[in-house]
PDB file of C-alpha atoms in Angstrom:
ATOM      1  CA  ARG A 206     160.188 -51.668 173.642  1.00 49.00           C
ATOM      2  CA  SER A 207     160.371 -51.528 169.855  1.00 51.00           C
ATOM      3  CA  THR A 208     157.914 -48.612 169.859  1.00 53.00           C
ATOM      4  CA  GLN A 209     160.093 -46.755 172.347  1.00 53.00           C
ATOM      5  CA  SER A 210     163.147 -47.443 170.219  1.00 55.00           C
ATOM      6  CA  ARG A 211     161.452 -46.024 167.113  1.00 52.00           C
ATOM      7  CA  SER A 212     160.330 -42.969 169.100  1.00 56.00           C
ATOM      8  CA  SER A 213     163.856 -42.437 170.422  1.00 61.00           C
ATOM      9  CA  ALA A 214     165.322 -42.810 166.920  1.00 59.00           C
ATOM     10  CA  ALA A 215     162.838 -40.299 165.498  1.00 56.00           C
ATOM     11  CA  SER A 216     163.725 -37.870 168.299  1.00 61.00           C
ATOM     12  CA  ASP A 217     167.433 -38.252 167.541  1.00 63.00           C
ATOM     13  CA  VAL A 218     166.806 -37.546 163.847  1.00 57.00           C
ATOM     14  CA  TYR A 219     164.801 -34.439 164.721  1.00 51.00           C
ATOM     15  CA  LYS A 220     167.590 -33.173 167.009  1.00 57.00           C
ATOM     16  CA  ARG A 221     170.221 -33.723 164.313  1.00 58.00           C
ATOM     17  CA  GLN A 222     168.099 -31.892 161.734  1.00 52.00           C
ATOM     18  CA  LYS A 223     167.578 -28.983 164.126  1.00 47.00           C
ATOM     19  CA  GLN A 224     171.304 -28.773 164.869  1.00 50.00           C
ATOM     20  CA  ARG A 225     172.035 -28.835 161.128  1.00 49.00           C
ATOM     21  CA  ILE A 226     169.604 -25.936 160.542  1.00 42.00           C
ATOM     22  CA  VAL A 227     171.197 -23.920 163.348  1.00 45.00           C
ATOM     23  CA  ARG A 228     174.677 -24.525 161.898  1.00 48.00           C
ATOM     24  CA  MET A 229     173.463 -23.516 158.406  1.00 46.00           C
ATOM     25  CA  TYR A 230     171.971 -20.312 159.871  1.00 49.00           C
ATOM     26  CA  ASP A 231     175.285 -19.488 161.551  1.00 52.00           C
ATOM     27  CA  ILE A 232     177.142 -20.066 158.282  1.00 47.00           C
ATOM     28  CA  ILE A 233     174.736 -18.188 156.001  1.00 50.00           C
ATOM     29  CA  VAL A 234     173.910 -15.167 158.181  1.00 55.00           C
ATOM     30  CA  PRO A 235     176.793 -12.676 158.546  1.00 61.00           C
ATOM     31  CA  ASP A 236     178.160 -11.832 161.967  1.00 76.00           C
ATOM     32  CA  ARG A 237     176.315  -9.173 164.014  1.00 85.00           C
ATOM     33  CA  THR A 238     173.197  -9.765 161.926  1.00 90.00           C
ATOM     34  CA  THR A 239     169.788 -10.975 163.053  1.00 92.00           C
ATOM     35  CA  ILE A 240     166.595 -11.590 161.103  1.00 91.00           C
ATOM     36  CA  LEU A 241     162.943 -10.969 161.946  1.00 94.00           C
ATOM     37  CA  PHE A 242     160.978 -12.746 159.223  1.00 93.00           C
ATOM     38  CA  GLY A 243     157.380 -13.890 159.508  1.00 93.00           C
ATOM     39  CA  ASP A 244     154.947 -13.492 162.372  1.00 93.00           C
ATOM     40  CA  ILE A 245     156.210 -11.575 165.410  1.00 95.00           C
ATOM     41  CA  SER A 246     155.773 -14.069 168.233  1.00 93.00           C
ATOM     42  CA  GLU A 247     157.463 -15.244 171.413  1.00 92.00           C
ATOM     43  CA  ASN A 248     159.685 -17.529 169.333  1.00 90.00           C
ATOM     44  CA  THR A 249     160.823 -15.010 166.719  1.00 91.00           C
ATOM     45  CA  SER A 250     161.232 -12.200 169.256  1.00 93.00           C
ATOM     46  CA  SER A 251     163.328 -14.404 171.556  1.00 92.00           C
ATOM     47  CA  VAL A 252     165.799 -15.026 168.710  1.00 91.00           C
ATOM     48  CA  VAL A 253     166.093 -11.315 167.947  1.00 94.00           C
ATOM     49  CA  VAL A 254     166.382 -10.289 171.594  1.00 95.00           C
ATOM     50  CA  SER A 255     169.027 -12.901 172.413  1.00 93.00           C
ATOM     51  CA  SER A 256     171.042 -11.929 169.317  1.00 92.00           C
ATOM     52  CA  ILE A 257     170.976  -8.238 170.214  1.00 95.00           C
ATOM     53  CA  LEU A 258     172.056  -8.929 173.789  1.00 94.00           C
ATOM     54  CA  LYS A 259     174.865 -11.217 172.603  1.00 92.00           C
ATOM     55  CA  TYR A 260     176.228  -8.750 170.052  1.00 92.00           C
ATOM     56  CA  ASN A 261     175.930  -5.840 172.480  1.00 93.00           C
ATOM     57  CA  TYR A 262     177.961  -7.793 175.044  1.00 92.00           C
ATOM     58  CA  GLU A 263     180.656  -8.649 172.504  1.00 90.00           C
ATOM     59  CA  ASN A 264     181.087  -5.093 171.183  1.00 88.00           C
ATOM     60  CA  ASN A 265     178.795  -2.140 171.891  1.00 85.00           C
ATOM     61  CA  ASN A 266     180.407   0.159 169.317  1.00 85.00           C
ATOM     62  CA  MET A 267     180.009  -1.929 166.160  1.00 87.00           C
ATOM     63  CA  PRO A 268     176.436  -1.762 164.784  1.00 90.00           C
ATOM     64  CA  ILE A 269     173.972  -4.646 164.767  1.00 93.00           C
ATOM     65  CA  PHE A 270     172.020  -5.304 161.548  1.00 93.00           C
ATOM     66  CA  LEU A 271     168.348  -6.262 161.944  1.00 95.00           C
ATOM     67  CA  TYR A 272     166.522  -7.328 158.757  1.00 95.00           C
ATOM     68  CA  ILE A 273     162.711  -7.228 158.895  1.00 96.00           C
ATOM     69  CA  ASN A 274     160.138  -8.878 156.641  1.00 96.00           C
ATOM     70  CA  SER A 275     156.944  -9.247 158.640  1.00 96.00           C
ATOM     71  CA  LEU A 276     153.213  -8.600 158.378  1.00 95.00           C
ATOM     72  CA  GLY A 277     153.132  -8.003 162.139  1.00 93.00           C
ATOM     73  CA  GLY A 278     151.971 -10.145 165.013  1.00 92.00           C
ATOM     74  CA  SER A 279     151.942  -9.883 168.799  1.00 91.00           C
ATOM     75  CA  VAL A 280     152.269  -6.339 170.089  1.00 91.00           C
ATOM     76  CA  TYR A 281     153.736  -7.668 173.325  1.00 92.00           C
ATOM     77  CA  SER A 282     156.463  -9.550 171.452  1.00 94.00           C
ATOM     78  CA  ALA A 283     157.199  -6.454 169.355  1.00 95.00           C
ATOM     79  CA  TRP A 284     157.560  -4.408 172.522  1.00 94.00           C
ATOM     80  CA  SER A 285     160.048  -6.932 173.918  1.00 96.00           C
ATOM     81  CA  ILE A 286     162.258  -6.332 170.867  1.00 97.00           C
ATOM     82  CA  VAL A 287     161.839  -2.551 170.907  1.00 96.00           C
ATOM     83  CA  ASP A 288     162.559  -2.234 174.632  1.00 95.00           C
ATOM     84  CA  VAL A 289     165.783  -4.223 174.272  1.00 96.00           C
ATOM     85  CA  MET A 290     166.764  -2.163 171.218  1.00 96.00           C
ATOM     86  CA  ASN A 291     166.247   0.998 173.269  1.00 93.00           C
ATOM     87  CA  SER A 292     168.182  -0.302 176.262  1.00 93.00           C
ATOM     88  CA  VAL A 293     171.457  -1.411 174.660  1.00 94.00           C
ATOM     89  CA  GLU A 294     174.268   0.983 173.809  1.00 89.00           C
ATOM     90  CA  THR A 295     174.981  -0.621 170.441  1.00 90.00           C
ATOM     91  CA  PRO A 296     173.642   1.235 167.372  1.00 91.00           C
ATOM     92  CA  ILE A 297     171.102  -0.929 165.543  1.00 94.00           C
ATOM     93  CA  VAL A 298     170.706  -0.736 161.763  1.00 94.00           C
ATOM     94  CA  THR A 299     167.164  -1.730 160.738  1.00 96.00           C
ATOM     95  CA  VAL A 300     166.578  -2.859 157.158  1.00 96.00           C
ATOM     96  CA  GLY A 301     163.032  -3.479 155.897  1.00 97.00           C
ATOM     97  CA  VAL A 302     162.601  -5.868 152.971  1.00 96.00           C
ATOM     98  CA  GLY A 303     159.465  -7.340 151.399  1.00 96.00           C
ATOM     99  CA  ALA A 304     156.758  -6.180 153.796  1.00 97.00           C
ATOM    100  CA  VAL A 305     156.970  -4.235 157.044  1.00 97.00           C
ATOM    101  CA  MET A 306     153.485  -3.909 158.487  1.00 96.00           C
ATOM    102  CA  SER A 307     151.572  -3.434 161.730  1.00 94.00           C
ATOM    103  CA  ALA A 308     153.743  -4.215 164.789  1.00 94.00           C
ATOM    104  CA  ALA A 309     156.812  -4.704 162.557  1.00 96.00           C
ATOM    105  CA  VAL A 310     156.718  -0.993 161.666  1.00 96.00           C
ATOM    106  CA  LEU A 311     157.490  -0.131 165.284  1.00 95.00           C
ATOM    107  CA  VAL A 312     160.582  -2.355 165.195  1.00 97.00           C
ATOM    108  CA  LEU A 313     161.789  -0.753 161.958  1.00 97.00           C
ATOM    109  CA  ALA A 314     161.271   2.796 163.232  1.00 96.00           C
ATOM    110  CA  SER A 315     163.038   2.011 166.519  1.00 95.00           C
ATOM    111  CA  GLY A 316     166.380   1.517 164.812  1.00 95.00           C
ATOM    112  CA  THR A 317     169.113   4.088 165.336  1.00 93.00           C
ATOM    113  CA  LYS A 318     168.027   7.317 163.623  1.00 91.00           C
ATOM    114  CA  GLY A 319     170.048   7.850 160.474  1.00 90.00           C
ATOM    115  CA  TRP A 320     170.555   4.103 160.057  1.00 92.00           C
ATOM    116  CA  ARG A 321     167.038   2.895 159.185  1.00 95.00           C
ATOM    117  CA  PHE A 322     166.660   1.525 155.656  1.00 95.00           C
ATOM    118  CA  LEU A 323     164.015   0.148 153.291  1.00 96.00           C
ATOM    119  CA  SER A 324     164.538  -1.771 150.078  1.00 94.00           C
ATOM    120  CA  LYS A 325     163.030  -0.282 146.927  1.00 93.00           C
ATOM    121  CA  ASN A 326     159.996  -2.596 146.690  1.00 95.00           C
ATOM    122  CA  THR A 327     159.183  -2.884 150.393  1.00 96.00           C
ATOM    123  CA  ARG A 328     155.554  -2.213 151.340  1.00 97.00           C
ATOM    124  CA  VAL A 329     154.809  -0.564 154.669  1.00 97.00           C
ATOM    125  CA  MET A 330     151.456  -0.391 156.475  1.00 96.00           C
ATOM    126  CA  ILE A 331     150.136   1.004 159.748  1.00 95.00           C
ATOM    127  CA  HIS A 332     146.664   0.367 161.129  1.00 92.00           C
ATOM    128  CA  ASN A 333     144.694   0.283 164.369  1.00 86.00           C
ATOM    129  CA  VAL A 334     145.755  -2.252 166.974  1.00 79.00           C
ATOM    130  CA  TYR A 335     143.144  -4.971 167.091  1.00 69.00           C
ATOM    131  CA  GLY A 336     142.308  -8.063 169.104  1.00 64.00           C
ATOM    132  CA  GLY A 337     139.489 -10.316 170.248  1.00 60.00           C
ATOM    133  CA  SER A 338     137.870 -10.946 173.593  1.00 60.00           C
ATOM    134  CA  ASP A 339     135.307 -13.194 175.240  1.00 62.00           C
ATOM    135  CA  GLY A 340     134.029 -13.903 178.714  1.00 64.00           C
ATOM    136  CA  THR A 341     131.989 -11.717 181.046  1.00 74.00           C
ATOM    137  CA  PRO A 342     131.168  -8.055 180.290  1.00 71.00           C
ATOM    138  CA  ASP A 343     133.788  -7.055 182.865  1.00 74.00           C
ATOM    139  CA  ASP A 344     136.387  -9.228 181.113  1.00 73.00           C
ATOM    140  CA  ILE A 345     135.606  -7.585 177.775  1.00 77.00           C
ATOM    141  CA  LYS A 346     135.867  -4.093 179.327  1.00 83.00           C
ATOM    142  CA  ARG A 347     139.270  -4.900 180.812  1.00 83.00           C
ATOM    143  CA  ASP A 348     140.512  -6.317 177.499  1.00 78.00           C
ATOM    144  CA  ALA A 349     139.236  -3.251 175.625  1.00 82.00           C
ATOM    145  CA  LYS A 350     141.048  -0.987 178.091  1.00 88.00           C
ATOM    146  CA  GLU A 351     144.279  -2.913 177.580  1.00 86.00           C
ATOM    147  CA  LEU A 352     143.883  -2.737 173.806  1.00 85.00           C
ATOM    148  CA  SER A 353     143.342   1.014 174.001  1.00 88.00           C
ATOM    149  CA  TYR A 354     146.467   1.369 176.139  1.00 89.00           C
ATOM    150  CA  LEU A 355     148.601  -0.652 173.691  1.00 88.00           C
ATOM    151  CA  GLU A 356     147.406   1.442 170.754  1.00 90.00           C
ATOM    152  CA  GLN A 357     148.148   4.700 172.557  1.00 91.00           C
ATOM    153  CA  ARG A 358     151.677   3.564 173.456  1.00 92.00           C
ATOM    154  CA  TYR A 359     152.212   2.375 169.868  1.00 92.00           C
ATOM    155  CA  ILE A 360     151.173   5.792 168.540  1.00 93.00           C
ATOM    156  CA  GLU A 361     153.335   7.674 171.038  1.00 93.00           C
ATOM    157  CA  GLU A 362     156.377   5.591 170.134  1.00 92.00           C
ATOM    158  CA  LEU A 363     155.804   6.110 166.401  1.00 93.00           C
ATOM    159  CA  SER A 364     155.395   9.833 167.004  1.00 94.00           C
ATOM    160  CA  ALA A 365     158.747   9.949 168.804  1.00 93.00           C
ATOM    161  CA  ALA A 366     160.415   7.912 166.036  1.00 92.00           C
ATOM    162  CA  THR A 367     158.981   9.892 163.114  1.00 93.00           C
ATOM    163  CA  GLY A 368     158.454  13.392 164.509  1.00 93.00           C
ATOM    164  CA  LYS A 369     154.855  13.346 163.304  1.00 93.00           C
ATOM    165  CA  ALA A 370     151.985  14.593 165.471  1.00 95.00           C
ATOM    166  CA  VAL A 371     150.068  11.990 167.472  1.00 94.00           C
ATOM    167  CA  LYS A 372     146.745  13.065 165.955  1.00 94.00           C
ATOM    168  CA  ASP A 373     148.099  12.617 162.412  1.00 95.00           C
ATOM    169  CA  ILE A 374     149.278   9.087 163.166  1.00 95.00           C
ATOM    170  CA  GLN A 375     145.939   8.280 164.813  1.00 93.00           C
ATOM    171  CA  GLU A 376     144.095   9.377 161.692  1.00 93.00           C
ATOM    172  CA  ASP A 377     146.384   7.406 159.379  1.00 94.00           C
ATOM    173  CA  MET A 378     146.071   4.265 161.493  1.00 93.00           C
ATOM    174  CA  LYS A 379     142.288   4.566 161.602  1.00 90.00           C
ATOM    175  CA  ASN A 380     142.178   4.592 157.807  1.00 89.00           C
ATOM    176  CA  THR A 381     144.882   1.871 157.399  1.00 92.00           C
ATOM    177  CA  LYS A 382     147.734   3.597 155.581  1.00 95.00           C
ATOM    178  CA  TYR A 383     149.823   1.741 152.985  1.00 97.00           C
ATOM    179  CA  MET A 384     153.123   3.245 151.822  1.00 97.00           C
ATOM    180  CA  ASP A 385     155.873   2.438 149.390  1.00 97.00           C
ATOM    181  CA  SER A 386     159.472   2.838 150.516  1.00 96.00           C
ATOM    182  CA  ASP A 387     159.743   6.466 149.356  1.00 96.00           C
ATOM    183  CA  GLU A 388     156.555   7.426 151.190  1.00 97.00           C
ATOM    184  CA  ALA A 389     157.689   5.605 154.336  1.00 97.00           C
ATOM    185  CA  VAL A 390     160.979   7.523 154.298  1.00 96.00           C
ATOM    186  CA  LYS A 391     159.092  10.827 153.927  1.00 96.00           C
ATOM    187  CA  TYR A 392     156.798   9.717 156.762  1.00 96.00           C
ATOM    188  CA  GLY A 393     159.867   9.298 159.000  1.00 96.00           C
ATOM    189  CA  LEU A 394     159.666   5.532 159.500  1.00 96.00           C
ATOM    190  CA  ALA A 395     163.031   5.056 157.775  1.00 96.00           C
ATOM    191  CA  ASP A 396     165.912   7.258 156.652  1.00 94.00           C
ATOM    192  CA  TYR A 397     167.055   5.823 153.325  1.00 93.00           C
ATOM    193  CA  ASN A 398     165.584   3.902 150.415  1.00 91.00           C
ATOM    194  CA  ARG A 399     168.250   1.278 149.825  1.00 88.00           C
ATOM    195  CA  ILE A 400     169.562  -2.006 151.238  1.00 84.00           C
ATOM    196  CA  VAL A 401     172.705  -2.103 153.350  1.00 82.00           C
ATOM    197  CA  THR A 402     174.693  -5.095 154.618  1.00 77.00           C
ATOM    198  CA  PRO A 403     177.506  -5.468 157.167  1.00 75.00           C
ATOM    199  CA  SER A 404     179.946  -5.008 154.284  1.00 73.00           C
ATOM    200  CA  ASP A 405     178.545  -1.479 153.808  1.00 71.00           C
ATOM    201  CA  LEU A 406     180.087   0.002 156.937  1.00 65.00           C
ATOM    202  CA  HIS A 407     181.930   2.406 154.661  1.00 60.00           C
ATOM    203  CA  PHE A 408     178.531   3.722 153.495  1.00 61.00           C
ATOM    204  CA  LEU A 409     177.336   4.130 157.077  1.00 65.00           C
ATOM    205  CA  SER A 410     180.514   6.090 157.772  1.00 60.00           C
ATOM    206  CA  TYR A 411     179.883   8.177 154.656  1.00 56.00           C
ATOM    207  CA  ILE A 412     176.359   9.250 155.611  1.00 57.00           C
ATOM    208  CA  THR A 413     177.677  10.515 158.959  1.00 53.00           C
ATOM    209  CA  THR A 414     180.654  12.832 159.249  1.00 40.00           C
ATOM    210  CA  ASP A 415     182.269  10.430 161.682  1.00 42.00           C
ATOM    211  CA  LYS A 416     180.987   6.977 162.616  1.00 41.00           C
ATOM    212  CA  SER A 417     181.884   7.665 166.250  1.00 45.00           C
ATOM    213  CA  ASP A 418     179.513  10.677 166.133  1.00 48.00           C
ATOM    214  CA  ILE A 419     176.452   8.533 165.569  1.00 47.00           C
ATOM    215  CA  VAL A 420     177.583   6.087 168.265  1.00 49.00           C
ATOM    216  CA  ALA A 421     177.978   8.969 170.727  1.00 53.00           C
ATOM    217  CA  GLU A 422     174.625  10.474 169.713  1.00 51.00           C
ATOM    218  CA  HIS A 423     172.992   7.049 170.015  1.00 48.00           C
ATOM    219  CA  LYS A 424     174.306   6.670 173.573  1.00 52.00           C
ATOM    220  CA  ARG A 425     173.164  10.199 174.492  1.00 54.00           C
ATOM    221  CA  HIS A 426     169.697   9.308 173.152  1.00 51.00           C
ATOM    222  CA  LYS A 427     169.613   6.123 175.258  1.00 53.00           C
ATOM    223  CA  SER A 428     170.547   8.101 178.370  1.00 55.00           C
ATOM    224  CA  LYS A 429     167.768  10.593 177.623  1.00 52.00           C
ATOM    225  CA  VAL A 430     165.236   7.763 177.159  1.00 48.00           C
ATOM    226  CA  LYS A 431     166.179   6.254 180.522  1.00 51.00           C
ATOM    227  CA  LEU A 432     166.019   9.680 182.224  1.00 53.00           C
ATOM    228  CA  ASN A 433     162.585  10.432 180.752  1.00 54.00           C
ATOM    229  CA  ALA A 434     161.339   7.006 181.840  1.00 52.00           C
ATOM    230  CA  THR A 435     162.503   7.734 185.389  1.00 54.00           C
ATOM    231  CA  LYS A 436     160.751  11.132 185.327  1.00 55.00           C
ATOM    232  CA  ASP A 437     157.535   9.591 183.972  1.00 58.00           C
ATOM    233  CA  THR A 438     157.547   7.012 186.762  1.00 54.00           C
ATOM    234  CA  ALA A 439     158.079   9.729 189.371  1.00 55.00           C
ATOM    235  CA  ASN A 440     155.290  11.895 187.902  1.00 59.00           C
ATOM    236  CA  LYS A 441     152.837   8.987 187.887  1.00 54.00           C
ATOM    237  CA  ARG A 442     153.741   8.202 191.514  1.00 54.00           C
ATOM    238  CA  ASP A 443     153.207  11.844 192.502  1.00 56.00           C
ATOM    239  CA  LYS A 444     149.810  11.953 190.805  1.00 55.00           C
ATOM    240  CA  GLN A 445     148.724   8.799 192.575  1.00 53.00           C
ATOM    241  CA  ASN A 446     150.086   9.996 195.949  1.00 52.00           C
ATOM    242  CA  PRO A 447     149.958  13.831 195.868  1.00 44.00           C
ATOM    243  CA  ASN A 448     150.645  14.116 199.601  1.00 45.00           C
ATOM    244  CA  THR A 449     154.034  12.439 199.229  1.00 36.00           C
ATOM    245  CA  ARG A 450     155.475  15.185 196.972  1.00 36.00           C
ATOM    246  CA  SER A 451     158.415  17.012 198.495  1.00 30.00           C
TER     247      SER A 451
END
C-alpha cells in the first residue's frame, strides 16, 4: 500500500508540473501564435494542428503566427500540418528562426504568400527524402515506392510554393542545398528577411495595400486548391476506369 501511495503521489506531482508548464506556455506565448520547435513528430504536429483549428474557429480573418525552428522529422507529420494550413480560411504567417530544414521547409513555404518570413541568421536546407526499411524483398520494394511518392509530392508542393521548376528542385535536393535567409527568400521559400510578431500587424498591413486584400486572395487560393484537388481525383478515377467517362 505504501508503494502505491508513493506512486500516486509521484503521479500527482507530475500532473501538477505539467499543468504549470501549460499555464506558463499560455502566459508567455501571445494569442493566435503557435510554435513548431524541435523534431516534427506526432506530438509537435498535434499541438500546431489543434492551435490552427482553434484560432481559425475563433476568427478566420485575423492571421495566425507560426514560428518554426526545426531540423525536420516525419514527413507524414509535416503533411498533417501543411494540409490543415491549406484547408483553413485564416491567413497563416510563417516565421523561420534558427534552423528550418528538411520537412520543416515545406511548413515554412506553405504559409500565406506575402507573409512568410525568416530571421537574419536562419539557416535553411533541402535534401532528398530518406528512410530505412527491412523485411522481405517485397516489403523493401513497397517501402521504396512509398518513399519515392513522398519525395515527388514534397517536390511538387515546393514547386507550387516557390514557382521554381520541379527539375531544379530535384537537382538541388539531390545535392543537399543549404541557404542563408537572403538566398531562401530569392529561392521563393519565404518573402521577407525579418522577424514579425503579432504586434506587427501594422507592418503586415503596410506590405499589402489593404489587409483585407490578402485575406480575400488567401481565400481565393484555398478555393482554387480545393477545386484542383477535386479535378485531380476525378482525373485519376477516369484513368483507372476509362469506360466510366461521360
